[in-house]
Coordinates of C-alpha atoms in Angstrom, one line a residue:
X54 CA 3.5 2.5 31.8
X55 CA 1.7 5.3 29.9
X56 CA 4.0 7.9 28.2
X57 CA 2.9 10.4 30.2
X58 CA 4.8 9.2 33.2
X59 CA 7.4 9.5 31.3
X60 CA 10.4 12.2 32.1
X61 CA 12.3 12.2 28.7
X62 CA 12.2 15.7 27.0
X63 CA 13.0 15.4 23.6
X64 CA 9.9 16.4 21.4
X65 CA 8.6 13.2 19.9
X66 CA 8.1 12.0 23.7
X67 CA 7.1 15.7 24.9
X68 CA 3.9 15.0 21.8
X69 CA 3.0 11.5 23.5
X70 CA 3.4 12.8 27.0
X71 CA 5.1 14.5 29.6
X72 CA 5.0 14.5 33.3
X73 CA 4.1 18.4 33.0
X74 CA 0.2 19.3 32.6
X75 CA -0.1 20.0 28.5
X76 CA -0.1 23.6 27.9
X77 CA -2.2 23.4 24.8
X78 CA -4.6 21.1 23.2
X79 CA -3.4 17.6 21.9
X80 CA -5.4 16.3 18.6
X81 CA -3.9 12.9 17.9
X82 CA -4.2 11.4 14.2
X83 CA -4.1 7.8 14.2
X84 CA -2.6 6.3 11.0
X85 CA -0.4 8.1 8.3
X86 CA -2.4 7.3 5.1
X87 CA -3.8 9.5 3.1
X88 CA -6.5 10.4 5.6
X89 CA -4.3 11.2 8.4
X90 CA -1.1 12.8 6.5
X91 CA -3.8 15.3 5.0
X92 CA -5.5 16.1 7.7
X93 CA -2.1 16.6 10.1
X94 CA -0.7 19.0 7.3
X95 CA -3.7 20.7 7.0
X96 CA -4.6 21.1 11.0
X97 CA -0.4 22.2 11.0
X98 CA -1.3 25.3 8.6
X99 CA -4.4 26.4 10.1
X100 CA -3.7 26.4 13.9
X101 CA -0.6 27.6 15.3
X102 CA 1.2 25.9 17.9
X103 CA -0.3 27.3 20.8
X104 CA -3.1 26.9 19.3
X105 CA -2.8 22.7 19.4
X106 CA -0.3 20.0 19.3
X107 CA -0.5 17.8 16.4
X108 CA 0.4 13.9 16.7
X109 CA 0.6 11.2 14.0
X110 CA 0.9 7.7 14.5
X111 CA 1.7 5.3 11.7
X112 CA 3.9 1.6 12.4
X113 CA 5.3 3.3 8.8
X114 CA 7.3 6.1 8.8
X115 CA 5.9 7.4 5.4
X116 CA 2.7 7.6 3.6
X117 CA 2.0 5.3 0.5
X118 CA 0.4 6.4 -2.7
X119 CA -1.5 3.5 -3.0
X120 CA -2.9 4.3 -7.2
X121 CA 0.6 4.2 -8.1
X122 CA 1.1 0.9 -6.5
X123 CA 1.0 -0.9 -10.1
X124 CA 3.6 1.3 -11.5
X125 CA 5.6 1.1 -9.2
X126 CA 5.4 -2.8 -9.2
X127 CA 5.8 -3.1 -12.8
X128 CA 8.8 -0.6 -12.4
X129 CA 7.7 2.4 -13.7
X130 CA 8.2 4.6 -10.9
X131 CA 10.4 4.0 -8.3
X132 CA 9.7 2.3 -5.3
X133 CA 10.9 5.5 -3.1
X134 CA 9.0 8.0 -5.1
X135 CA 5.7 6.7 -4.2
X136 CA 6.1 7.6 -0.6
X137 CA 5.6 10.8 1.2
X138 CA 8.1 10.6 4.3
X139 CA 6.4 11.7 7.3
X140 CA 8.9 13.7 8.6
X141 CA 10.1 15.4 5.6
X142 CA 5.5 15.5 4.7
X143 CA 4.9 16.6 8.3
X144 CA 6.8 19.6 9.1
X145 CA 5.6 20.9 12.7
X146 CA 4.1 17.7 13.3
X147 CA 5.4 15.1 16.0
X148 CA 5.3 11.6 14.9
X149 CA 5.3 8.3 16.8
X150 CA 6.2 5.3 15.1
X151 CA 4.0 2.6 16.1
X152 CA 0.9 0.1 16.0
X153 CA -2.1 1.3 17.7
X154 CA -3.4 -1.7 19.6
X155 CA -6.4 0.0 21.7
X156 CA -8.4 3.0 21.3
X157 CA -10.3 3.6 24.6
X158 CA -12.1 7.0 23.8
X159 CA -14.1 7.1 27.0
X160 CA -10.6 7.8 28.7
X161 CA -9.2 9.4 25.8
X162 CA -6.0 7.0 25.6
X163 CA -4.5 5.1 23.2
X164 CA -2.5 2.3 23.4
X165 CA 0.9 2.0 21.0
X166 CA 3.4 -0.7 20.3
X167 CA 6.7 0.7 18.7
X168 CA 8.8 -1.9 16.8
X169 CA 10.8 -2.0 19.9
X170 CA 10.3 -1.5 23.0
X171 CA 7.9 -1.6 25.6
X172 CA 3.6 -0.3 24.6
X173 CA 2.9 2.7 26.2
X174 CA 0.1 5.1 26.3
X175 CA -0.8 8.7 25.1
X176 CA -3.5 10.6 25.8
X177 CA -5.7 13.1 23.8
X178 CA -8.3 15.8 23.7
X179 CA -9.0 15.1 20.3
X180 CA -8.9 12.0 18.5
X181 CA -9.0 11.5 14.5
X182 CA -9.1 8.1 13.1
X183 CA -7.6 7.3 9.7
X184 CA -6.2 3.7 10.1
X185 CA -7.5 2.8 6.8
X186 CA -7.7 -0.7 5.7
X187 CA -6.0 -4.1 5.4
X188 CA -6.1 -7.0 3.0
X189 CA -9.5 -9.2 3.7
X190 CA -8.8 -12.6 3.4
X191 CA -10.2 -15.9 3.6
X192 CA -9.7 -19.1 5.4
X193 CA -8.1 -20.8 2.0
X194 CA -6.2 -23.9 2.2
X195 CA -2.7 -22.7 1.2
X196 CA -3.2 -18.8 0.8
X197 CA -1.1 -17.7 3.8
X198 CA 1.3 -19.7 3.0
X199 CA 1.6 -19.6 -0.7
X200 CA 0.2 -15.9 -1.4
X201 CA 1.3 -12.4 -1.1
X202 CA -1.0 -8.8 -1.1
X203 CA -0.9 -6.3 -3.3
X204 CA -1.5 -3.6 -0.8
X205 CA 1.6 -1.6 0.2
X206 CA 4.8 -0.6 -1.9
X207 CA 6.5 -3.5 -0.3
X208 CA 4.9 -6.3 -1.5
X209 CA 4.1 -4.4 -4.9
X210 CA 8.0 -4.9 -5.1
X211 CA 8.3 -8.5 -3.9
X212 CA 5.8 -9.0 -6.5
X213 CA 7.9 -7.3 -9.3
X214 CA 10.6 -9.3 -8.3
X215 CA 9.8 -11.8 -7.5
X216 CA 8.0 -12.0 -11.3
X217 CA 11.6 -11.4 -12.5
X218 CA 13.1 -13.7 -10.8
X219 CA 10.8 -16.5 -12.2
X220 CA 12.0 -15.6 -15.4
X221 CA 15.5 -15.6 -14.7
X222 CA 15.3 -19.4 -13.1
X223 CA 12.7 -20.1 -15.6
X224 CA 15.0 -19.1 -18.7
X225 CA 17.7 -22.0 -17.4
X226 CA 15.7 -25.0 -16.4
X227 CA 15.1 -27.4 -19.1
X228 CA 12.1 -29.1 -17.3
X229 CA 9.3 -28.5 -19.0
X230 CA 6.4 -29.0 -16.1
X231 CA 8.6 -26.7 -13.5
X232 CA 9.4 -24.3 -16.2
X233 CA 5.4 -23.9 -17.0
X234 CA 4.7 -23.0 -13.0
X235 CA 7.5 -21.0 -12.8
X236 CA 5.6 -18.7 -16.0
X237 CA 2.4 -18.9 -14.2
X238 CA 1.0 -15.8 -12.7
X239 CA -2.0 -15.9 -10.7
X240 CA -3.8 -12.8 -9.5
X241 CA -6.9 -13.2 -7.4
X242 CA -9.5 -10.5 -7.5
X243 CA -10.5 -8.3 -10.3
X244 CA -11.4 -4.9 -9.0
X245 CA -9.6 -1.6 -9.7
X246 CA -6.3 -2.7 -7.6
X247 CA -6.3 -6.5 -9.0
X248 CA -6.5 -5.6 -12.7
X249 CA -4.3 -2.6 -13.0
X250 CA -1.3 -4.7 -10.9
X251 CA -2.3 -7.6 -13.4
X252 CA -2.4 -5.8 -16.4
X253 CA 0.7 -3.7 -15.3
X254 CA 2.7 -6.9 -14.3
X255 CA 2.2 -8.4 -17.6
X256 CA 3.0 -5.7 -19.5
X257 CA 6.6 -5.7 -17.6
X258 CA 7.1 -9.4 -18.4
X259 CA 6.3 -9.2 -21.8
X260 CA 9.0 -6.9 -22.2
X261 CA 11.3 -8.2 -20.1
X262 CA 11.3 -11.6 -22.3
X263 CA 13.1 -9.5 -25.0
X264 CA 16.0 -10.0 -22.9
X265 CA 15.8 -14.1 -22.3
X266 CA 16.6 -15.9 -25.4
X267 CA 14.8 -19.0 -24.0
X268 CA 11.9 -17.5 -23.2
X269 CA 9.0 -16.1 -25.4
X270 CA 6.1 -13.6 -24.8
X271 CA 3.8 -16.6 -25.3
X272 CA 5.5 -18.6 -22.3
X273 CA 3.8 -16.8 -20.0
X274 CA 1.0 -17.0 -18.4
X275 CA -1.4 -14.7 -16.7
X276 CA -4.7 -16.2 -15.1
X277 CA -6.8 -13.6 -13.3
X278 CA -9.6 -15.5 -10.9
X279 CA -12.9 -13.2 -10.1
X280 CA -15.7 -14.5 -8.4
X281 CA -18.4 -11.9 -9.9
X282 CA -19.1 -11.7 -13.6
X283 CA -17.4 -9.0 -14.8
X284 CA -14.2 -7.0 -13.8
X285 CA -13.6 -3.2 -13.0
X286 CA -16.8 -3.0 -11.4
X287 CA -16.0 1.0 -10.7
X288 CA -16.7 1.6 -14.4
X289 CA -19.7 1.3 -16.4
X290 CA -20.4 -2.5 -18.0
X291 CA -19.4 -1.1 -21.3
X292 CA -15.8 -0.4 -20.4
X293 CA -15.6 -3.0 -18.2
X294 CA -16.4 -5.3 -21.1
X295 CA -14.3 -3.1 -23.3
X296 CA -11.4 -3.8 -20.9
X297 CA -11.6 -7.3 -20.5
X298 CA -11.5 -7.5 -24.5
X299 CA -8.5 -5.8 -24.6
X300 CA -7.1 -7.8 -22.2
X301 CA -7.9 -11.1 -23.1
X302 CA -6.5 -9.9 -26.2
X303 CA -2.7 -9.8 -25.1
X304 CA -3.2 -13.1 -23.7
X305 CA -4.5 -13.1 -20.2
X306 CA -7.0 -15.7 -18.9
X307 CA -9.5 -14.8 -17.1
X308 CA -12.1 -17.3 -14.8
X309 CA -14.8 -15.3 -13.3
X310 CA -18.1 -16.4 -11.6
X311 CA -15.3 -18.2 -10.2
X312 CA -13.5 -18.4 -7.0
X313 CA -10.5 -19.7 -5.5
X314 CA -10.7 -22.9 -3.3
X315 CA -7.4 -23.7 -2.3
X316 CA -3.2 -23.1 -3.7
X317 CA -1.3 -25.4 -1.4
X318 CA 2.1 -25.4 -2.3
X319 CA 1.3 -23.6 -5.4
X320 CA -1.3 -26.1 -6.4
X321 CA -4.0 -23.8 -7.7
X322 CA -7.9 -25.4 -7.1
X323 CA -10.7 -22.9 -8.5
X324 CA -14.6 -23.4 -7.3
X325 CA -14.9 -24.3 -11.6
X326 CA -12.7 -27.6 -11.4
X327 CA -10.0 -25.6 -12.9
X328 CA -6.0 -26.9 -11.5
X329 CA -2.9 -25.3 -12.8
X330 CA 0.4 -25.1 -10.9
X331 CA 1.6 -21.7 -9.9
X332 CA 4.8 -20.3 -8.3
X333 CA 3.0 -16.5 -8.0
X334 CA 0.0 -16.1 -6.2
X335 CA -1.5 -12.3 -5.7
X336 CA -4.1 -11.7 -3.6
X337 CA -6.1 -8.4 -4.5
X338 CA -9.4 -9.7 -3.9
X339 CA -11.0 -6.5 -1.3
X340 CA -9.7 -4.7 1.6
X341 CA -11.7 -4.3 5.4
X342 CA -11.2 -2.0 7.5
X343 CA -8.3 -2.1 10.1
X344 CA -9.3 -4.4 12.6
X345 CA -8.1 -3.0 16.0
X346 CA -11.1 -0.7 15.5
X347 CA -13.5 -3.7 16.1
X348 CA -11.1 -6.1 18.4
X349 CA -10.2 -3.2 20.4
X350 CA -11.9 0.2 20.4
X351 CA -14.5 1.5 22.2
X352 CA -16.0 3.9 19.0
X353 CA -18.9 2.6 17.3
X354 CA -18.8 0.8 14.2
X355 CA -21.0 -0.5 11.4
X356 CA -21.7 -4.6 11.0
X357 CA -18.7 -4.1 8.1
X358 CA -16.3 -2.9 11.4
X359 CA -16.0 0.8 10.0
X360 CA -16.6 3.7 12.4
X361 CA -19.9 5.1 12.1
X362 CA -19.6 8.8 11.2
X363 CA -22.1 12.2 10.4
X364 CA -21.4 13.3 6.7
X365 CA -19.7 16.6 8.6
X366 CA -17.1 13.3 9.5
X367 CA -17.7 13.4 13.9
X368 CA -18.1 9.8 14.7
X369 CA -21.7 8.7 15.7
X370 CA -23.8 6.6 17.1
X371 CA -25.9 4.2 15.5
X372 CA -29.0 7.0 16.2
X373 CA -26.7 9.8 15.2
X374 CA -25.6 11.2 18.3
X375 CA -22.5 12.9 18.2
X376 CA -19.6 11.1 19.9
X377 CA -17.4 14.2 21.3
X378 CA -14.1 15.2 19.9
X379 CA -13.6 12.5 17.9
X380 CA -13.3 12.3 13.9
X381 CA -13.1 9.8 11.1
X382 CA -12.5 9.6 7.7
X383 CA -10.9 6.7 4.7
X384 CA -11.3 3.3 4.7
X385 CA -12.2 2.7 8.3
X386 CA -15.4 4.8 8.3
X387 CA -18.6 4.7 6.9
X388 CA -18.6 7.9 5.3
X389 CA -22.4 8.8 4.3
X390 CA -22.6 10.0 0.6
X391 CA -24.7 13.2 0.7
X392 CA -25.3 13.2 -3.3
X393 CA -26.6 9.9 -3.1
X394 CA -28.8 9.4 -0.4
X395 CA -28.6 5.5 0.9
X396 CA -24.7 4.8 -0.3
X397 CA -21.3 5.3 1.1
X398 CA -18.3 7.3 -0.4
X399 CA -16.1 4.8 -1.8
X400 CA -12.7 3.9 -0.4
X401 CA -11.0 5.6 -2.3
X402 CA -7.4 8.3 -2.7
X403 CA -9.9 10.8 -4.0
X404 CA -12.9 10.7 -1.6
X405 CA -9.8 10.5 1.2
X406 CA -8.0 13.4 0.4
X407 CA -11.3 15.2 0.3
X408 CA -12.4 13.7 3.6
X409 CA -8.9 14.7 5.0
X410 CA -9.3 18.5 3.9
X411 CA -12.9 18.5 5.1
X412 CA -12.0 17.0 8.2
X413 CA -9.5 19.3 9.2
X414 CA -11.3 22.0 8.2
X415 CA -14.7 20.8 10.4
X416 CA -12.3 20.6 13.4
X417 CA -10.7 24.6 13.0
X418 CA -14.1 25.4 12.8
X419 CA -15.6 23.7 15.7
X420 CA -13.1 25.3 17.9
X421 CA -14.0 28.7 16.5
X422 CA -17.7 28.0 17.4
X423 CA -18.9 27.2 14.1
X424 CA -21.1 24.5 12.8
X425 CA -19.0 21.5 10.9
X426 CA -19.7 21.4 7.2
X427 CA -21.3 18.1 5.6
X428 CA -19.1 16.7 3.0
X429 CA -20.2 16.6 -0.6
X430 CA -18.1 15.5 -3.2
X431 CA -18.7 14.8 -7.0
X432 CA -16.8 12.0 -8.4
X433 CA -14.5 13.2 -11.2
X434 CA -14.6 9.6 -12.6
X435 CA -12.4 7.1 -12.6
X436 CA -9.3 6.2 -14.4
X437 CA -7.0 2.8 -14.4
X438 CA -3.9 1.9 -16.0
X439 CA -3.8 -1.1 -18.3
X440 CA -0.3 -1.3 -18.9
X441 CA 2.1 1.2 -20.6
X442 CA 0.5 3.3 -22.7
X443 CA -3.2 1.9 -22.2
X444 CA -6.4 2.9 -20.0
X445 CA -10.0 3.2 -19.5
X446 CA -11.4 6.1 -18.3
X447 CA -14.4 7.3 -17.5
X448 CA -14.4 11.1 -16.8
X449 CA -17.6 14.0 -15.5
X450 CA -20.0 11.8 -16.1
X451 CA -20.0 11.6 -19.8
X452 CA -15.9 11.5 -21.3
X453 CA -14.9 7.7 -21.4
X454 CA -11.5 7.5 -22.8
X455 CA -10.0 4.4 -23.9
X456 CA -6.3 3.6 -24.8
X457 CA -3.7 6.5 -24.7
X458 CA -5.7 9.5 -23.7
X459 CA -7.3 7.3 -20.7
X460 CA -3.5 6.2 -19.8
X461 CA -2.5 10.4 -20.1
X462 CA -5.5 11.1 -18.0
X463 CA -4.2 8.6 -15.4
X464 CA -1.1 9.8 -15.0
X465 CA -1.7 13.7 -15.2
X466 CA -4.6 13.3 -12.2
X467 CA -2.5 10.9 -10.0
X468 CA 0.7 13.1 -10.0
X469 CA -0.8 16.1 -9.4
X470 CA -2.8 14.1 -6.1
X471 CA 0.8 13.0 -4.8
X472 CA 1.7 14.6 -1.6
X473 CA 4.7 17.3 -1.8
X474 CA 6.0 18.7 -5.0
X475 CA 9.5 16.9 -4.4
X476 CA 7.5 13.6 -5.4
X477 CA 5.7 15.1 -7.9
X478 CA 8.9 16.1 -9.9
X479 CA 10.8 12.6 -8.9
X480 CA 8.2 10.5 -10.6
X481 CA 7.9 13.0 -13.6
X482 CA 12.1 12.9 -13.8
X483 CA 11.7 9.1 -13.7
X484 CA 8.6 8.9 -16.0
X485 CA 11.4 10.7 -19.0
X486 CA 14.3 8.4 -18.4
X487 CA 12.2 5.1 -18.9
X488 CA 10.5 7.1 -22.0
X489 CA 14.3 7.5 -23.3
X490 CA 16.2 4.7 -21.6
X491 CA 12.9 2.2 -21.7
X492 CA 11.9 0.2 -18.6
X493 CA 14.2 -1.3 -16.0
X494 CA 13.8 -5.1 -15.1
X495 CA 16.0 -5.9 -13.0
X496 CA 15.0 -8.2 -10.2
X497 CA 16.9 -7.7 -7.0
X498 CA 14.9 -10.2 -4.9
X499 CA 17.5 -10.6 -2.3
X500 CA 17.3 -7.5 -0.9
X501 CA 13.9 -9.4 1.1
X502 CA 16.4 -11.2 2.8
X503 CA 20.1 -9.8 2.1
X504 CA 21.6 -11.9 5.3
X505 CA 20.7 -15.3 3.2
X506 CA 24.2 -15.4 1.8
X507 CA 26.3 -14.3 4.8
X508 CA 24.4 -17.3 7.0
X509 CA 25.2 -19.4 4.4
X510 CA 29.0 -18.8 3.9
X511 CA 29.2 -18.2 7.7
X512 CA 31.1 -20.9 9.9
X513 CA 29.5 -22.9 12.5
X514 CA 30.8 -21.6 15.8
X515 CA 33.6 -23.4 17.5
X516 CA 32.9 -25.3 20.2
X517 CA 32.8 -23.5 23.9
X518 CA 36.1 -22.9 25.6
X519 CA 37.9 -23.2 21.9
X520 CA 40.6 -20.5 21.5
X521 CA 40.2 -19.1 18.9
X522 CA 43.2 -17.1 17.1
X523 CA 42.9 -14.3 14.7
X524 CA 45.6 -12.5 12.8
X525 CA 44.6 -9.3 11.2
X526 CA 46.2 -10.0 7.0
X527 CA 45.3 -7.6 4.1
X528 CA 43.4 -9.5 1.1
X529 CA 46.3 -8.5 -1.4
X530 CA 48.8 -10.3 0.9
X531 CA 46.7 -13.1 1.0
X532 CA 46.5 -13.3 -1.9
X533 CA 50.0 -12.5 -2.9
X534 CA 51.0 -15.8 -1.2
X535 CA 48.3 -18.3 -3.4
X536 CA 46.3 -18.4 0.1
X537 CA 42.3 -18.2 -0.2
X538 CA 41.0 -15.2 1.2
X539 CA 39.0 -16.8 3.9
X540 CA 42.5 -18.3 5.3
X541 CA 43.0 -14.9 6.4
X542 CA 40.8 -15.4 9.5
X543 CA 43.1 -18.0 10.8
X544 CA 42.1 -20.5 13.6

């Protein structure tokens, strides 16, 4: 039934839909990223609320930094502080918490599907699209199964821990061949996000194996699969080289012109003849964009299932015509790049946050009567984290930075592009405790599944019709009498 049948009045329903004809203008921003968190703040500060109503929907109910993704993974930030909650990012902005499963822009509705619940429809006058992009994978024999992404905070901390946690088994089992694929770390892909997690994730192990006294730096393994021949393919072939050097030095193994062919149960097959076991599979290798834009929207998209867009960012058809009051920008769209004629901006945080502003911007100004703006943006360069205190960076167009000053120049551009100045000081506050207190590795891979335990010490149920008694006792009195504490539930 679409939400605007609906008769509830609270506000977050009032944004989808109400029974009542809409009073002002409705610009909905599909997806929370970067892209659409920017865009809804910005939109929020420059029109008043009579001026338009402002909905964001995201299935997350906060945006994710994505370049801090390897920090926070090897446990250098915390997990919370790399998020921008949307409510708390979002002020004057309604939020629905849901999937969008159909876009049908000739009627102007979308289709959501909260995590409970019936889907239901909302309808716009304005649509922006910043879905962004998910993981592109392959039909691999075993990678569903055996692998995990590296593309949102949650599986950058299944990763961490689940790293620890190999360790921790690892440092108490005394056979040899289960103790080697237990050490054995396996990252697939080596573009920006698959080296820094790599190269982050290693760092944290090594230092966590001064705490096992049955496990040494050199027991571990990191392998790092690429199927083009070089990595870090954002920077120029000299640091890339430079990179991999340093790299290679602190023991990681790298296969490239080489590609995965299959990791059933861990069983690790390259396109080289290589085999290793491996308990820890990453996959980094690319991203696509989200694919409800392709499987169920009725914008136009490029062969690569991105929306086709103007550089002022107003979605397009193939020949350029304008497709009316709707908007694009990120991952999903084929952003042209005015400063180099032929080529597409990169997918990046910093041509997103750009876009956003630019975007939001284009869209006041239409409504004013103005032209839209194209956007033009300079790279800055680009900077990657190699592990604590190391980085490659290559900065203007002519400062390359290698080491400490590339790692500095990291971290001072990436706080300072965090969302809200509360997450800004967090990770800064967190970034001095680990430089006093060092690094914390503590794996705490049951909270993926904190009910394991309870199913496991639960009871099978009795059988039906059984009367079952209960007596309410304290655990002390229990106790008291040499009773277990379990007794205390009585049959």
């Amino acid at each position: 039934m679409p939400q605007n049948d609906l008769t509830s009045v609270t506000p977050a329903q009032e944004a989808a839909g109400s029974p009542r004809a809409r009073k002002v203008p409705r610009i909905v921003v599909l997806g929370g990223g970067s892209v659409g968190l920017y865009v809804a703040r910005r939109l929020r500060k420059k029109l008043k609320k009579s001026d338009a109503a402002i909905v964001v929907v995201d299935p997350r109910p906060y945006m994710t930094y994505a370049p801090f993704l390897p920090e926070a993974g090897a446990g250098s930030i915390e997990a919370r502080d790399v998020v921008a909650p949307h409510r708390w990012a979002l002020k004057g902005v309604d939020v629905l918490q849901g999937k969008v499963t159909q876009i049908n822009h000739g009627a102007k509705r979308i289709t959501i599907q909260p995590e409970a619940g019936e889907p239901y429809e909302v309808s716009y006058d304005e649509v922006v699209v910043g879905l962004g992009s998910v993981s592109r994978t392959l039909p691999i024999p075993g990678l569903a199964e055996s692998a995990i992404g590296f593309k949102n905070v949650e599986e950058a901390i299944a990763v961490r821990n689940h790293v620890l946690n190999r360790m921790d088994v690892a440092s108490s089992t005394w056979d040899a061949d289960l103790r080697k694929r237990m050490l054995t770390f396996t990252f697939i892909g080596g573009g920006f996000a698959g080296v820094e997690a790599i190269a982050e994730i290693e760092d944290m192990a090594r230092y966590a194996t001064r705490n096992y006294a049955t496990i040494d730096p050199s027991d571990l393994r990191f392998v790092m699969i690429e199927g083009s021949g070089r990595i870090l393919p954002e920077v120029s072939e000299p640091m890339g080289e430079w990179a991999l050097e340093e790299m290679k030095k602190r023991g990681i193994e790298f296969h490239l012109n080489t590609f995965l062919s299959s990791c059933v149960d861990g069983h690790v097959k390259t396109s080289t003849g290589v085999e290793f076991e491996s308990d820890t599979i990453v996959w980094t290798a690319g991203v696509k964009a989200n694919p409800v834009l392709k499987d169920a929207s009725d914008l136009p998209i490029d062969k690569l299932g991105r929306v086709i867009v103007l550089p002022t960012l107003e979605v397009a058809t193939e020949d350029g015509a304008i497709v009316a009051d709707a908007w694009a920008a990120g991952d999903c769209a084929a952003v042209p790049d005015v400063l180099n004629p032929g080529k597409f901006c990169p997918p990046n945080a910093q041509h997103a946050i750009r876009e956003a502003k630019k975007l939001a911007d284009n869209i006041v100004a239409k409504r004013a009567g103005k032209p839209a703006e194209e956007y033009a943006h300079k790279s800055v360069g680009v900077v990657a984290s190699l592990g604590m205190y190391k980085g490659v960076a290559e900065l203007f167009g002519f400062l390359k930075l290698r080491g400490f000053l590339a790692w500095a120049a990291h971290r001072s551009y990436h706080v300072m592009a965090m969302p809200t100045g509360n997450r800004k000081i967090r990770i800064i506050i967190g970034w001095m405790g680990q430089f006093a207190m060092g690094r914390e590795i503590i794996s705490l891979g049951s909270v993926h599944d904190p009910r394991d335990e309870f199913r496991k010490a639960a009871v099978p149920p009795a059988p039906l019709g059984t009367k079952i008694e209960q007596k309410a006792e304290s655990s002390a009195e229990t106790a008291a009498e040499g009773q277990p504490v379990e007794a205390a539930t009585g049959k």
